[in-house]
PDB file of C-alpha atoms in Angstrom:
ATOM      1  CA  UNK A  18      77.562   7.448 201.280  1.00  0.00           C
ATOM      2  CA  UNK A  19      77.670   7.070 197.230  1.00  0.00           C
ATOM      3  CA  UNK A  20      75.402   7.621 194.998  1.00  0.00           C
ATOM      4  CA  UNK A  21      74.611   7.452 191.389  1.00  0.00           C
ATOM      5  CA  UNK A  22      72.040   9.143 189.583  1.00  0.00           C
ATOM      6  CA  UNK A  23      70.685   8.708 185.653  1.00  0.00           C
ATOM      7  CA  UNK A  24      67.878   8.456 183.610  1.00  0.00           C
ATOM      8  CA  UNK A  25      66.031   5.550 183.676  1.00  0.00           C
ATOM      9  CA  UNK A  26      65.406   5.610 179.590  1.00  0.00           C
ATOM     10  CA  UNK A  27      66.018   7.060 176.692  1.00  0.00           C
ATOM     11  CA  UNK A  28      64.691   7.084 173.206  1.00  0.00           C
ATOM     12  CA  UNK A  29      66.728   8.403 170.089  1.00  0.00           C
ATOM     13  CA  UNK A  30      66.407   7.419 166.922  1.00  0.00           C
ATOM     14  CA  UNK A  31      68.954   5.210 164.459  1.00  0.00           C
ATOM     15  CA  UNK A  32      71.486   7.789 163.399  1.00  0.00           C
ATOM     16  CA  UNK A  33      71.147   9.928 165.554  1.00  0.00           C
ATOM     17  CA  UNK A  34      73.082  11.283 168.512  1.00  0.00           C
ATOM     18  CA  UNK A  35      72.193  10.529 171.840  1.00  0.00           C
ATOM     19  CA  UNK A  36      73.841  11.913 175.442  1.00  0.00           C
ATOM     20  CA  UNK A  37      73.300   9.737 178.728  1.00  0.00           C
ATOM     21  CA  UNK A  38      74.013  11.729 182.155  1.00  0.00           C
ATOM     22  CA  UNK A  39      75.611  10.907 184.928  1.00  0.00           C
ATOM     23  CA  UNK A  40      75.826  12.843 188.474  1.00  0.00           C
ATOM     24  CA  UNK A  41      77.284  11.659 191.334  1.00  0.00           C
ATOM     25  CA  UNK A  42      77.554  12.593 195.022  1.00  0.00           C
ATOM     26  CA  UNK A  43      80.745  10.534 196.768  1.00  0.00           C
ATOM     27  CA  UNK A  44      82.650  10.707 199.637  1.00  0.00           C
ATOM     28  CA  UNK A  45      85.687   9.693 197.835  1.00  0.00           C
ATOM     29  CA  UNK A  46      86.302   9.608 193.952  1.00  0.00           C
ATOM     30  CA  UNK A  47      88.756   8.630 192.093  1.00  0.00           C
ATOM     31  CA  UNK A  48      87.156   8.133 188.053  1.00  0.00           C
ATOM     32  CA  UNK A  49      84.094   7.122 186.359  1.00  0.00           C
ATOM     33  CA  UNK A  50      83.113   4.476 184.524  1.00  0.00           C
ATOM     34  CA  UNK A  51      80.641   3.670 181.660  1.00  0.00           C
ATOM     35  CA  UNK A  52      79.464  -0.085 180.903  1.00  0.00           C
ATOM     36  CA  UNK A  53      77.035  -1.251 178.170  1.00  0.00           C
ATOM     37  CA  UNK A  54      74.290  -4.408 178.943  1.00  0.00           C
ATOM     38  CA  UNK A  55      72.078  -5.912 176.703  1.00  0.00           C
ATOM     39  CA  UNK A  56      69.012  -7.537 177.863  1.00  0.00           C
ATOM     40  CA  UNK A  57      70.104 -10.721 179.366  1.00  0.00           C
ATOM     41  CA  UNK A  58      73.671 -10.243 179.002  1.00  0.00           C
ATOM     42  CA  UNK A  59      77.041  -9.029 180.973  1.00  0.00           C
ATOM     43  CA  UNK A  60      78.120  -5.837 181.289  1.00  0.00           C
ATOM     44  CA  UNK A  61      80.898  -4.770 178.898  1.00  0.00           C
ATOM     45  CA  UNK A  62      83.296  -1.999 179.844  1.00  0.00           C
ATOM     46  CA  UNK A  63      82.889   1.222 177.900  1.00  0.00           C
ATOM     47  CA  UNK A  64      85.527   3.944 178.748  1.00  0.00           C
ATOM     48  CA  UNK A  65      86.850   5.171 182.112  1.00  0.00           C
ATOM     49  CA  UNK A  66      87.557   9.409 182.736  1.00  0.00           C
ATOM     50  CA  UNK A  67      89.866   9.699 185.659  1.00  0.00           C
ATOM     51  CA  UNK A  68      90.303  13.599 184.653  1.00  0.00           C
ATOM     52  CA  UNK A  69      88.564  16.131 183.788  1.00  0.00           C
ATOM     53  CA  UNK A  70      87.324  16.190 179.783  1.00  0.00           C
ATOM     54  CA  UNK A  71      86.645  13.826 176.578  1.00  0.00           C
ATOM     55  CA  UNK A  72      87.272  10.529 176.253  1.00  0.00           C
ATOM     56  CA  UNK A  73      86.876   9.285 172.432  1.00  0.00           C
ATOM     57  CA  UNK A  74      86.736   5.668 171.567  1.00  0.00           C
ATOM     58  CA  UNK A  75      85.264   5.314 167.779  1.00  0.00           C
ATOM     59  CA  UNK A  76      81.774   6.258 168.080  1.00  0.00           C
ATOM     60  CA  UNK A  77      81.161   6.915 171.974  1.00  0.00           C
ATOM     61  CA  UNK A  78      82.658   9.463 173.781  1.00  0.00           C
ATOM     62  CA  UNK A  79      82.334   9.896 177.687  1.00  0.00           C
ATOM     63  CA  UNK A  80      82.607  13.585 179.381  1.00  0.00           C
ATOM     64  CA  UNK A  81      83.863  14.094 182.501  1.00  0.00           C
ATOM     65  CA  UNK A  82      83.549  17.349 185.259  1.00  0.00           C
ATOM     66  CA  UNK A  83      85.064  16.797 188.440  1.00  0.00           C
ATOM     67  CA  UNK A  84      83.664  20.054 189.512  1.00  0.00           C
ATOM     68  CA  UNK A  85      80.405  19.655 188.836  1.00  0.00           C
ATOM     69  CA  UNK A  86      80.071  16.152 189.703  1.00  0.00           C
ATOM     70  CA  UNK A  87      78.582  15.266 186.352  1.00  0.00           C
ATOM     71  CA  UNK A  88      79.539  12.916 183.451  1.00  0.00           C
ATOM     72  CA  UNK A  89      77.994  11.789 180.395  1.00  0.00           C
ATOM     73  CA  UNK A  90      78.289   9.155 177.595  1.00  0.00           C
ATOM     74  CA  UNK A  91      77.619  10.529 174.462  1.00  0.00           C
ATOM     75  CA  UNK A  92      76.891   8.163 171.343  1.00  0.00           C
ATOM     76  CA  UNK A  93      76.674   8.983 168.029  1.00  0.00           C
ATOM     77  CA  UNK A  94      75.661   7.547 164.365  1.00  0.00           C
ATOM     78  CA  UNK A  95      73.207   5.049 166.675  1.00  0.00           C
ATOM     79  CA  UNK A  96      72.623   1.576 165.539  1.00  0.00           C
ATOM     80  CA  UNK A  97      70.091  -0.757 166.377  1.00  0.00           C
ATOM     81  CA  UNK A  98      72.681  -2.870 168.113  1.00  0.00           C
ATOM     82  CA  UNK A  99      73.260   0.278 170.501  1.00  0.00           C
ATOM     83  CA  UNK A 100      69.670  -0.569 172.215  1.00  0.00           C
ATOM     84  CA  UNK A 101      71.090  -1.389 175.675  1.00  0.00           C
ATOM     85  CA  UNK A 102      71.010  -0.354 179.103  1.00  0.00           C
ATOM     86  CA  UNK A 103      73.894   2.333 180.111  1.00  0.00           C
ATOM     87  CA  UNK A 104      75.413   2.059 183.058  1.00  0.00           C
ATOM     88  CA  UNK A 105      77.777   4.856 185.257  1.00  0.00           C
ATOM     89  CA  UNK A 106      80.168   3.611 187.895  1.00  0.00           C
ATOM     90  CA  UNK A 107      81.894   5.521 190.103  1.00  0.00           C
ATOM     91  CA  UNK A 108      85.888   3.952 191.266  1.00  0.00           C
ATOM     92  CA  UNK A 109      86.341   4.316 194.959  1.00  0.00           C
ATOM     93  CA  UNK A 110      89.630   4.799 196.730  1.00  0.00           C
ATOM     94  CA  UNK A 111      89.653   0.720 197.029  1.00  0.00           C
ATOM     95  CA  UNK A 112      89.383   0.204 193.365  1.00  0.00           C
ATOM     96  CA  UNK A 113      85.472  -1.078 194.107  1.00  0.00           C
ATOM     97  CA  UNK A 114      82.790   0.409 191.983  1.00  0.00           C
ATOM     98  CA  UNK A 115      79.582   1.531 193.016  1.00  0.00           C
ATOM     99  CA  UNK A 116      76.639   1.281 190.529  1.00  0.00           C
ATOM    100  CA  UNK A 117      74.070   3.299 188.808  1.00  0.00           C
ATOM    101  CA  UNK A 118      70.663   1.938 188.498  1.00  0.00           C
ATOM    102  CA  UNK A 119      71.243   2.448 184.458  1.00  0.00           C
ATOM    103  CA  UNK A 120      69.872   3.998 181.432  1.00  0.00           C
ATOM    104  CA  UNK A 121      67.894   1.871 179.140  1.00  0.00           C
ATOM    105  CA  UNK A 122      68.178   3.113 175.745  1.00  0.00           C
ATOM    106  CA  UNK A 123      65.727   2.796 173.472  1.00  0.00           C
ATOM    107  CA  UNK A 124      66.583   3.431 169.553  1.00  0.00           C
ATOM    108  CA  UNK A 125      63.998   4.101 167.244  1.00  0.00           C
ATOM    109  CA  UNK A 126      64.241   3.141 162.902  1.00  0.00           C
TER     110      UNK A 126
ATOM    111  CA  UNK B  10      90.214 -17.669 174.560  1.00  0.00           C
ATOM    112  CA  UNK B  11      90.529 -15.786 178.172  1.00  0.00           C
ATOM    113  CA  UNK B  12      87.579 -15.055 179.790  1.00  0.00           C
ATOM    114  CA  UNK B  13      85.025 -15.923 182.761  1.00  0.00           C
ATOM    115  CA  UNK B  14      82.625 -18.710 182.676  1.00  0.00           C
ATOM    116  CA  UNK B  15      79.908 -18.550 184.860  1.00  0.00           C
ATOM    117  CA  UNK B  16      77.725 -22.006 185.612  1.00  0.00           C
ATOM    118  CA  UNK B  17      75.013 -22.782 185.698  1.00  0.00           C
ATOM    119  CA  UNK B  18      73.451 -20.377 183.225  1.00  0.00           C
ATOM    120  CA  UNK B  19      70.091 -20.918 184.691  1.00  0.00           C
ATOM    121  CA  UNK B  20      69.747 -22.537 188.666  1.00  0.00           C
ATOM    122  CA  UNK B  21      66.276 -23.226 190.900  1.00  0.00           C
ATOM    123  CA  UNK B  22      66.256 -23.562 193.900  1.00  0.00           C
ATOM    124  CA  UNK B  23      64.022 -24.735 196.295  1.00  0.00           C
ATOM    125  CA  UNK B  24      63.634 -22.925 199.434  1.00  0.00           C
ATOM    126  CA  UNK B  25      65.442 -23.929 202.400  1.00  0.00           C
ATOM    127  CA  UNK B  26      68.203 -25.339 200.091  1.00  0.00           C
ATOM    128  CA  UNK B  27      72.002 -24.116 199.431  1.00  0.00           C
ATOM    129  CA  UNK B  28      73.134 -23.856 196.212  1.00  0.00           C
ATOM    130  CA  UNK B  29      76.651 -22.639 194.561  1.00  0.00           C
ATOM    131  CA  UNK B  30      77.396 -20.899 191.661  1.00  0.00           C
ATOM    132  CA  UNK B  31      80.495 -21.538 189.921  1.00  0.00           C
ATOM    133  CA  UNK B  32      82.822 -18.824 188.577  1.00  0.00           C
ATOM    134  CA  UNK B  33      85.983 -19.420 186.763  1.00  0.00           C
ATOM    135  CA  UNK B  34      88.528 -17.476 185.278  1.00  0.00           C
ATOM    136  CA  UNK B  35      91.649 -18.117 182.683  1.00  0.00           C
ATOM    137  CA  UNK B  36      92.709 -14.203 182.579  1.00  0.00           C
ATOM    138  CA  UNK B  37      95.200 -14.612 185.550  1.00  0.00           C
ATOM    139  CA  UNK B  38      93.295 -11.574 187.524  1.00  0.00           C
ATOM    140  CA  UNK B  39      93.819 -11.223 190.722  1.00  0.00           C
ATOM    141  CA  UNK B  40      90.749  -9.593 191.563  1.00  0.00           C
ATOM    142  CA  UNK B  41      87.588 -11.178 191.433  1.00  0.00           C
ATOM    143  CA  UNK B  42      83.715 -10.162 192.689  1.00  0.00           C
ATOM    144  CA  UNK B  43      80.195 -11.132 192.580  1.00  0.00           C
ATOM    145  CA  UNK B  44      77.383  -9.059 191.993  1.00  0.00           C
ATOM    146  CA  UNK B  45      73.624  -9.390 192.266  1.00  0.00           C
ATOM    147  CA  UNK B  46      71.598  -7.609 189.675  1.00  0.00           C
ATOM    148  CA  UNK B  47      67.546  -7.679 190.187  1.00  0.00           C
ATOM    149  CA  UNK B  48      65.193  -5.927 187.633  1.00  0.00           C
ATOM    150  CA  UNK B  49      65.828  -2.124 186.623  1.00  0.00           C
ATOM    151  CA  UNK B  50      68.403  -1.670 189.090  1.00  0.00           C
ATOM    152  CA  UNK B  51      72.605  -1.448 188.888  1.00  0.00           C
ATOM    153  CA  UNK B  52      74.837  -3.615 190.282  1.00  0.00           C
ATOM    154  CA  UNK B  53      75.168  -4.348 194.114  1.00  0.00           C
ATOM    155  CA  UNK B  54      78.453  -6.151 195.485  1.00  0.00           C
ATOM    156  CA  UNK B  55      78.082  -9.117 196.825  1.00  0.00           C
ATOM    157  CA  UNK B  56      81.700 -10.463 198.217  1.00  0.00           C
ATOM    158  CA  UNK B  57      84.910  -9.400 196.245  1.00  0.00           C
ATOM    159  CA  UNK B  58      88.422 -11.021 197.008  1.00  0.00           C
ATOM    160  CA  UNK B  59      91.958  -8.956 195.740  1.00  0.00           C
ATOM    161  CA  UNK B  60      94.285 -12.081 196.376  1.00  0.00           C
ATOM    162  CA  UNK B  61      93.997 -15.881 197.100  1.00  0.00           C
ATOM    163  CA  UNK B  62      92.547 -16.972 200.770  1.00  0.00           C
ATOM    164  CA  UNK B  63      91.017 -13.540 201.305  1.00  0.00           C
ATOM    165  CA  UNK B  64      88.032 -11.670 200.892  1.00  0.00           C
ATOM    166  CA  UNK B  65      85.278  -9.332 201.907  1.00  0.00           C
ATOM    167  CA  UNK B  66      81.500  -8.391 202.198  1.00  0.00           C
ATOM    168  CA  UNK B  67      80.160  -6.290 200.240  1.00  0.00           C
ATOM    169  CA  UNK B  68      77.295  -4.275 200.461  1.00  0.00           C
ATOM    170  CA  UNK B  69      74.687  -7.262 200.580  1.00  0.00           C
ATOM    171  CA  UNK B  70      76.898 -10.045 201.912  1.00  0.00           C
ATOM    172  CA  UNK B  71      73.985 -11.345 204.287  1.00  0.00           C
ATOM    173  CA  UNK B  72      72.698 -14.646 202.990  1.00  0.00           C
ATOM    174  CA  UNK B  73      75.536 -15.754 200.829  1.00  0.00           C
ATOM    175  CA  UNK B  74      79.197 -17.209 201.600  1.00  0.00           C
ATOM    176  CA  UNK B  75      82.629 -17.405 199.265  1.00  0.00           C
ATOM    177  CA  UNK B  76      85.962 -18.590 199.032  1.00  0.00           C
ATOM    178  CA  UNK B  77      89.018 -18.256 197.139  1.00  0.00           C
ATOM    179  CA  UNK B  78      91.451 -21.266 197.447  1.00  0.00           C
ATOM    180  CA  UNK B  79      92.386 -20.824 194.160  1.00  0.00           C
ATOM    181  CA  UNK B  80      93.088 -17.593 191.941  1.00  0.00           C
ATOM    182  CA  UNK B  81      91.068 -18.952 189.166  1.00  0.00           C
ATOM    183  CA  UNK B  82      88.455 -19.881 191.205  1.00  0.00           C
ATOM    184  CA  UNK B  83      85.552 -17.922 193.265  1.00  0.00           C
ATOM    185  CA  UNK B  84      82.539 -19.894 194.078  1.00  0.00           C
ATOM    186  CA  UNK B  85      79.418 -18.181 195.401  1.00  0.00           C
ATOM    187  CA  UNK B  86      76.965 -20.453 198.038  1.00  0.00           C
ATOM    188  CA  UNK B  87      73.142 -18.937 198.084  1.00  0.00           C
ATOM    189  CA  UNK B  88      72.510 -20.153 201.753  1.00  0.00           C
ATOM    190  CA  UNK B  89      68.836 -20.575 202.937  1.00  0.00           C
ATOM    191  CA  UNK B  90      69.435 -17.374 205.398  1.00  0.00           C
ATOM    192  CA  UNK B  91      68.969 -15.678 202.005  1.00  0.00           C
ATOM    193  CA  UNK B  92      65.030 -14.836 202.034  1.00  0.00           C
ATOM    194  CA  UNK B  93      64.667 -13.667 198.652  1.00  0.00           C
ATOM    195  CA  UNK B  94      67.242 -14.733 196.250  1.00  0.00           C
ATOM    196  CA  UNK B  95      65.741 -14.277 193.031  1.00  0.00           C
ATOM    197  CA  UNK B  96      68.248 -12.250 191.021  1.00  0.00           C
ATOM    198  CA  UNK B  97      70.804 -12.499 188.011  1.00  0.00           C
ATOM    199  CA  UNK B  98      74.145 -13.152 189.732  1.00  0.00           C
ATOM    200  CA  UNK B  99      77.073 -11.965 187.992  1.00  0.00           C
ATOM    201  CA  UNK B 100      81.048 -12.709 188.520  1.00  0.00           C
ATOM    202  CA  UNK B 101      83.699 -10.493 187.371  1.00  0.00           C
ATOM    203  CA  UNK B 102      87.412 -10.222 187.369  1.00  0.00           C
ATOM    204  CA  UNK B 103      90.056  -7.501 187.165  1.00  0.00           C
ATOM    205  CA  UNK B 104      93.756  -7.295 186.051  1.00  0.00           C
ATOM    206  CA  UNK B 105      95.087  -5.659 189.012  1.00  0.00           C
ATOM    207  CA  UNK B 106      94.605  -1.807 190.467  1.00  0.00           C
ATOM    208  CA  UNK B 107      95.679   0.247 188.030  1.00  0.00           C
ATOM    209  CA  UNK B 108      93.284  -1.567 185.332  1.00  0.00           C
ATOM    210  CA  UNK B 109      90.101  -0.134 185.691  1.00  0.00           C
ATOM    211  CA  UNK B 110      87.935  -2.082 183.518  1.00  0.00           C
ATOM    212  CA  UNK B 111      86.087  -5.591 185.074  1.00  0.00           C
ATOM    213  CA  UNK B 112      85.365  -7.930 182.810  1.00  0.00           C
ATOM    214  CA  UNK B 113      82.752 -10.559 183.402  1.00  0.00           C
ATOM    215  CA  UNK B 114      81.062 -13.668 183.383  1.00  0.00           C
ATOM    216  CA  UNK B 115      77.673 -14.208 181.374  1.00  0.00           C
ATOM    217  CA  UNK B 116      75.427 -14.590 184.370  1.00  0.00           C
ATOM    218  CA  UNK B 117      73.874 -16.834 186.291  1.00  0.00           C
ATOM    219  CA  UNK B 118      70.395 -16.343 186.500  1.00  0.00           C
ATOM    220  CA  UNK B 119      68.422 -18.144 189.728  1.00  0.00           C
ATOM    221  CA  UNK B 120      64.903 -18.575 190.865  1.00  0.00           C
ATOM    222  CA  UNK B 121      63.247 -19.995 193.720  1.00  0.00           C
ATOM    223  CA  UNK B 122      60.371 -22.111 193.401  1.00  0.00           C
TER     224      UNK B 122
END
């Protein structure tokens, strides 16, 4: 089976930077993914590390370790707007992703 | 503008009853999926379809039907044999294999009462 594990929430305050974790236990994977919801709202896609390292798009970043199973999504110079839920997919061998429960970020003034 | 519009926004249904939710699509992806999201929990696949007149279960197929006559077009039936529907029911699309990023609809959120 697949499985995705991260917090359930975090709290950072405006400015700030914040890091969201990711591990994973698969039975086949081929990349992971990072999407953003706001209450209410669809998912939007983040970033996507099919190797091993950074990914930097503007002010997020996602990490990725193949041999550790891990990722993150780090986010920096946090804005109100930021306050989301974070989610972590994992891409399957059939293109299919397979969910996180997601991280609910809470930012702080 | 492309994109995926999702209706109804906001559905009730009355138990015992069918109901569809509509899910469109202008982006010319081939790939399209639905997704049922309930409180504090990811995303759990529904049905997903890769090319016109096919598709496949998901994880949580039982309860709900699909069909893809058209590419634009992926319509998702709620059937009765669905005992606790109550969820925000989402549609997405992707570009083809090697694009990894869905994009989707806004949501359609339904309740039984």
């Amino acid at each position: 089976g697949q499985s995705l594990e991260q917090p359930s929430e975090v709290t950072a305050v405006e400015g700030a930077i914040v890091q969201i974790n990711c591990t994973y236990q698969t039975s086949g994977f081929y990349g992971l993914s990072w999407y953003q919801q706001h209450d209410g709202g669809a998912p939007t896609f983040l970033s996507y590390n099919a190797l091993d390292g950074l990914e930097e798009t503007g002010r997020f970043s996602s990490f990725l370790s193949r041999s550790d199973s891990y990722g993150y999504l780090l986010l920096q110079e946090l804005q109100m707007k930021d306050s989301a839920s974070y989610f972590c997919a994992d891409m399957d061998s059939n293109y299919q992703l397979i969910w996180g429960a997601g991280t609910k970020l809470i930012i702080k003034p | 503008d492309g994109g995926i519009t999702q209706s109804p926004k906001y559905l009730f249904r009355k138990e015992g009853q069918n109901v569809t939710l509509s899910c469109e699509q202008n982006l010319n992806h081939d790939a399209m999926y639905w997704y049922r999201q309930d409180p504090g929990q990811g995303l759990r696949l529904i049905y997903y379809s890769q090319i016109v007149n096919d598709f496949q279960k998901g994880d949580i197929a039982e309860g709900y039907s699909v069909s893809r006559e058209k590419k634009e077009s992926f319509p998702l039936t709620v059937t009765s044999a669905q005992k606790n529907p109550t969820a925000f029911y989402l549609c997405a699309s992707r570009e083809s294999a090697e694009n990894y990023g869905y994009t989707f609809g806004s949501g359609t959120r339904l309740t039984v009462v």
